[in-house]
mmCIF file of C-alpha atoms and ligand atoms in Angstrom:
data_model
loop_
_atom_site.group_PDB
_atom_site.id
_atom_site.type_symbol
_atom_site.label_atom_id
_atom_site.label_comp_id
_atom_site.label_asym_id
_atom_site.label_seq_id
_atom_site.Cartn_x
_atom_site.Cartn_y
_atom_site.Cartn_z
ATOM 1 C CA UNK A 1 33.498 -29.993 -73.063
ATOM 2 C CA UNK A 2 30.304 -27.971 -72.940
ATOM 3 C CA UNK A 3 28.149 -28.329 -69.805
ATOM 4 C CA UNK A 4 24.957 -30.280 -70.643
ATOM 5 C CA UNK A 5 21.866 -28.067 -70.674
ATOM 6 C CA UNK A 6 20.033 -30.012 -67.976
ATOM 7 C CA UNK A 7 18.467 -28.038 -65.172
ATOM 8 C CA UNK A 8 16.686 -29.139 -62.000
ATOM 9 C CA UNK A 9 13.729 -27.090 -60.830
ATOM 10 C CA UNK A 10 11.500 -27.208 -57.776
ATOM 11 C CA UNK A 11 9.037 -25.118 -55.857
ATOM 12 C CA UNK A 12 6.708 -25.176 -52.921
ATOM 13 C CA UNK A 13 2.985 -24.395 -53.142
ATOM 14 C CA UNK A 14 3.627 -20.644 -52.900
ATOM 15 C CA UNK A 15 5.479 -20.541 -56.222
ATOM 16 C CA UNK A 16 3.961 -23.221 -58.436
ATOM 17 C CA UNK A 17 2.775 -20.784 -61.086
ATOM 18 C CA UNK A 18 6.119 -19.006 -61.349
ATOM 19 C CA UNK A 19 7.905 -22.370 -61.405
ATOM 20 C CA UNK A 20 5.766 -23.619 -64.309
ATOM 21 C CA UNK A 21 6.290 -20.360 -66.184
ATOM 22 C CA UNK A 22 10.064 -20.537 -65.722
ATOM 23 C CA UNK A 23 10.151 -24.233 -66.686
ATOM 24 C CA UNK A 24 8.452 -23.280 -69.973
ATOM 25 C CA UNK A 25 10.874 -20.402 -70.447
ATOM 26 C CA UNK A 26 13.838 -22.730 -69.915
ATOM 27 C CA UNK A 27 12.459 -25.301 -72.359
ATOM 28 C CA UNK A 28 12.038 -22.531 -74.941
ATOM 29 C CA UNK A 29 15.731 -21.756 -74.412
ATOM 30 C CA UNK A 30 16.657 -25.376 -75.137
ATOM 31 C CA UNK A 31 17.141 -26.645 -71.578
ATOM 32 C CA UNK A 32 16.042 -30.106 -70.521
ATOM 33 C CA UNK A 33 14.067 -29.364 -67.358
ATOM 34 C CA UNK A 34 13.755 -31.920 -64.542
ATOM 35 C CA UNK A 35 10.997 -30.910 -62.140
ATOM 36 C CA UNK A 36 11.459 -32.205 -58.575
ATOM 37 C CA UNK A 37 8.386 -30.503 -57.102
ATOM 38 C CA UNK A 38 6.423 -32.790 -54.782
ATOM 39 C CA UNK A 39 2.750 -31.818 -54.342
ATOM 40 C CA UNK A 40 0.640 -33.735 -51.836
ATOM 41 C CA UNK A 41 -2.855 -32.701 -50.729
ATOM 42 C CA UNK A 42 -2.494 -29.314 -52.386
ATOM 43 C CA UNK A 43 0.727 -28.500 -50.510
ATOM 44 C CA UNK A 44 4.353 -28.774 -51.574
ATOM 45 C CA UNK A 45 6.690 -28.563 -48.581
ATOM 46 C CA UNK A 46 9.847 -26.679 -49.549
ATOM 47 C CA UNK A 47 12.320 -29.063 -47.851
ATOM 48 C CA UNK A 48 11.255 -31.931 -50.144
ATOM 49 C CA UNK A 49 11.920 -30.304 -53.518
ATOM 50 C CA UNK A 50 14.778 -28.244 -52.059
ATOM 51 C CA UNK A 51 16.700 -31.321 -51.025
ATOM 52 C CA UNK A 52 15.949 -33.251 -54.228
ATOM 53 C CA UNK A 53 17.170 -30.402 -56.435
ATOM 54 C CA UNK A 54 20.240 -29.900 -54.237
ATOM 55 C CA UNK A 55 21.140 -33.595 -54.447
ATOM 56 C CA UNK A 56 20.641 -33.629 -58.245
ATOM 57 C CA UNK A 57 23.001 -30.654 -58.589
ATOM 58 C CA UNK A 58 25.596 -31.806 -56.049
ATOM 59 C CA UNK A 59 25.569 -35.310 -57.558
ATOM 60 C CA UNK A 60 26.144 -34.014 -61.077
ATOM 61 C CA UNK A 61 22.835 -35.237 -62.566
ATOM 62 C CA UNK A 62 21.950 -31.599 -63.279
ATOM 63 C CA UNK A 63 24.713 -28.967 -63.502
ATOM 64 C CA UNK A 64 22.304 -26.168 -62.560
ATOM 65 C CA UNK A 65 19.177 -25.787 -60.447
ATOM 66 C CA UNK A 66 16.402 -23.300 -59.800
ATOM 67 C CA UNK A 67 14.367 -23.231 -56.588
ATOM 68 C CA UNK A 68 11.358 -21.126 -55.662
ATOM 69 C CA UNK A 69 9.252 -20.742 -52.532
ATOM 70 C CA UNK A 70 7.286 -17.826 -51.100
ATOM 71 C CA UNK A 71 10.333 -15.893 -49.919
ATOM 72 C CA UNK A 72 13.120 -18.088 -51.266
ATOM 73 C CA UNK A 73 14.437 -18.421 -47.717
ATOM 74 C CA UNK A 74 13.235 -21.948 -46.907
ATOM 75 C CA UNK A 75 14.664 -23.231 -50.184
ATOM 76 C CA UNK A 76 17.997 -21.508 -49.483
ATOM 77 C CA UNK A 77 18.302 -23.026 -46.013
ATOM 78 C CA UNK A 78 17.475 -26.485 -47.347
ATOM 79 C CA UNK A 79 19.648 -26.499 -50.461
ATOM 80 C CA UNK A 80 22.715 -25.047 -48.735
ATOM 81 C CA UNK A 81 22.748 -27.949 -46.241
ATOM 82 C CA UNK A 82 23.911 -30.223 -49.065
ATOM 83 C CA UNK A 83 27.698 -30.227 -49.467
ATOM 84 C CA UNK A 84 28.803 -28.838 -52.805
ATOM 85 C CA UNK A 85 25.697 -26.702 -53.267
ATOM 86 C CA UNK A 86 25.982 -22.941 -53.491
ATOM 87 C CA UNK A 87 22.388 -21.751 -53.629
ATOM 88 C CA UNK A 88 22.002 -18.000 -54.148
ATOM 89 C CA UNK A 89 18.833 -16.137 -53.211
ATOM 90 C CA UNK A 90 18.633 -13.374 -55.820
ATOM 91 C CA UNK A 91 16.125 -10.519 -55.863
ATOM 92 C CA UNK A 92 17.701 -8.702 -58.791
ATOM 93 C CA UNK A 93 20.071 -9.314 -61.687
ATOM 94 C CA UNK A 94 23.066 -7.703 -59.934
ATOM 95 C CA UNK A 95 22.912 -10.431 -57.284
ATOM 96 C CA UNK A 96 22.422 -13.031 -60.028
ATOM 97 C CA UNK A 97 25.546 -11.940 -61.911
ATOM 98 C CA UNK A 98 27.678 -11.658 -58.759
ATOM 99 C CA UNK A 99 26.514 -15.016 -57.441
ATOM 100 C CA UNK A 100 27.897 -16.566 -60.624
ATOM 101 C CA UNK A 101 31.043 -14.433 -61.047
ATOM 102 C CA UNK A 102 32.206 -14.554 -57.414
ATOM 103 C CA UNK A 103 30.521 -17.566 -55.829
ATOM 104 C CA UNK A 104 30.063 -19.930 -58.790
ATOM 105 C CA UNK A 105 26.489 -20.446 -57.556
ATOM 106 C CA UNK A 106 25.026 -23.668 -58.893
ATOM 107 C CA UNK A 107 21.446 -23.086 -57.744
ATOM 108 C CA UNK A 108 19.430 -19.916 -58.254
ATOM 109 C CA UNK A 109 16.756 -19.269 -55.637
ATOM 110 C CA UNK A 110 13.997 -16.712 -56.104
ATOM 111 C CA UNK A 111 10.829 -15.813 -54.231
ATOM 112 C CA UNK A 112 7.460 -16.612 -55.748
ATOM 113 C CA UNK A 113 5.465 -14.070 -53.796
ATOM 114 C CA UNK A 114 7.817 -11.762 -51.882
ATOM 115 C CA UNK A 115 9.160 -8.532 -53.394
ATOM 116 C CA UNK A 116 11.405 -9.061 -56.368
ATOM 117 C CA UNK A 117 12.962 -6.128 -58.181
ATOM 118 C CA UNK A 118 13.090 -7.422 -61.737
ATOM 119 C CA UNK A 119 11.176 -10.074 -63.686
ATOM 120 C CA UNK A 120 12.132 -13.638 -62.741
ATOM 121 C CA UNK A 121 13.052 -14.347 -66.376
ATOM 122 C CA UNK A 122 15.537 -11.457 -66.510
ATOM 123 C CA UNK A 123 17.288 -12.621 -63.329
ATOM 124 C CA UNK A 124 17.314 -16.231 -64.523
ATOM 125 C CA UNK A 125 18.666 -15.408 -67.993
ATOM 126 C CA UNK A 126 21.531 -13.334 -66.627
ATOM 127 C CA UNK A 127 22.339 -15.974 -63.998
ATOM 128 C CA UNK A 128 22.541 -18.665 -66.692
ATOM 129 C CA UNK A 129 24.616 -16.510 -69.015
ATOM 130 C CA UNK A 130 27.188 -15.327 -66.462
ATOM 131 C CA UNK A 131 30.326 -17.446 -66.135
ATOM 132 C CA UNK A 132 32.330 -17.918 -62.942
ATOM 133 C CA UNK A 133 35.256 -15.492 -63.078
ATOM 134 C CA UNK A 134 37.699 -18.218 -62.049
ATOM 135 C CA UNK A 135 39.758 -15.621 -60.148
ATOM 136 C CA UNK A 136 42.131 -17.217 -57.671
ATOM 137 C CA UNK A 137 40.714 -15.217 -54.758
ATOM 138 C CA UNK A 138 37.191 -16.440 -55.473
ATOM 139 C CA UNK A 139 38.316 -20.038 -55.983
ATOM 140 C CA UNK A 140 40.080 -19.896 -52.605
ATOM 141 C CA UNK A 141 37.003 -18.491 -50.815
ATOM 142 C CA UNK A 142 34.704 -21.102 -52.365
ATOM 143 C CA UNK A 143 37.061 -23.845 -51.119
ATOM 144 C CA UNK A 144 36.942 -22.213 -47.684
ATOM 145 C CA UNK A 145 33.145 -22.720 -47.479
ATOM 146 C CA UNK A 146 33.664 -26.441 -46.928
ATOM 147 C CA UNK A 147 37.181 -26.252 -45.555
ATOM 148 C CA UNK A 148 38.047 -23.118 -43.553
ATOM 149 C CA UNK A 149 41.682 -24.269 -43.470
ATOM 150 C CA UNK A 150 41.882 -23.945 -47.270
ATOM 151 C CA UNK A 151 42.529 -20.223 -46.829
HETATM 152 C C1 LIG B 1 4.996 -21.236 -47.274
HETATM 153 O O1 LIG B 1 3.847 -20.650 -46.838
HETATM 154 C C2 LIG B 1 6.211 -20.371 -46.987
HETATM 155 O O2 LIG B 1 6.621 -20.570 -45.695
HETATM 156 C C3 LIG B 1 7.295 -20.705 -47.961
HETATM 157 O O3 LIG B 1 6.837 -20.468 -49.241
HETATM 158 C C4 LIG B 1 8.618 -20.010 -47.854
HETATM 159 O O4 LIG B 1 8.478 -18.642 -47.928
HETATM 160 C C5 LIG B 1 9.474 -20.448 -46.761
HETATM 161 O O5 LIG B 1 10.615 -20.029 -46.608
#
């Protein structure tokens, strides 16, 4: 069965413009976009959207997620606290491809205002298009994230 094209997205105040641009890009590509950004008094604290997107992905509501903050670091810390989430901070498309092939990353994290080496859209498109390799060694290591004994 094909994975439904539903994607969760969220940002903090440092990346709202990029988030809106990428949401439009995803809709143009046929994705149903669920935006979990929470803005209050002009600020959007990264732990709020980060956790909501992580829960939507871990719970299966959205098979993929995209998170953005100034550096991408706060979103990474937050999302990776949720069991089952593998959130990958990617500054270029090589990281994007490897995070899918080796780590089966289910959330892509990018910075909104820190240095990024390729356009966000290029990184996102490659990340979405790259399948998990399914290699036994990578499957084993992914299991070991939650269960070190699995090795
Ligand atoms: C917000 O100013 C900034 O701290 C945030 O965007 C992010 O970079 C945190 O990791």
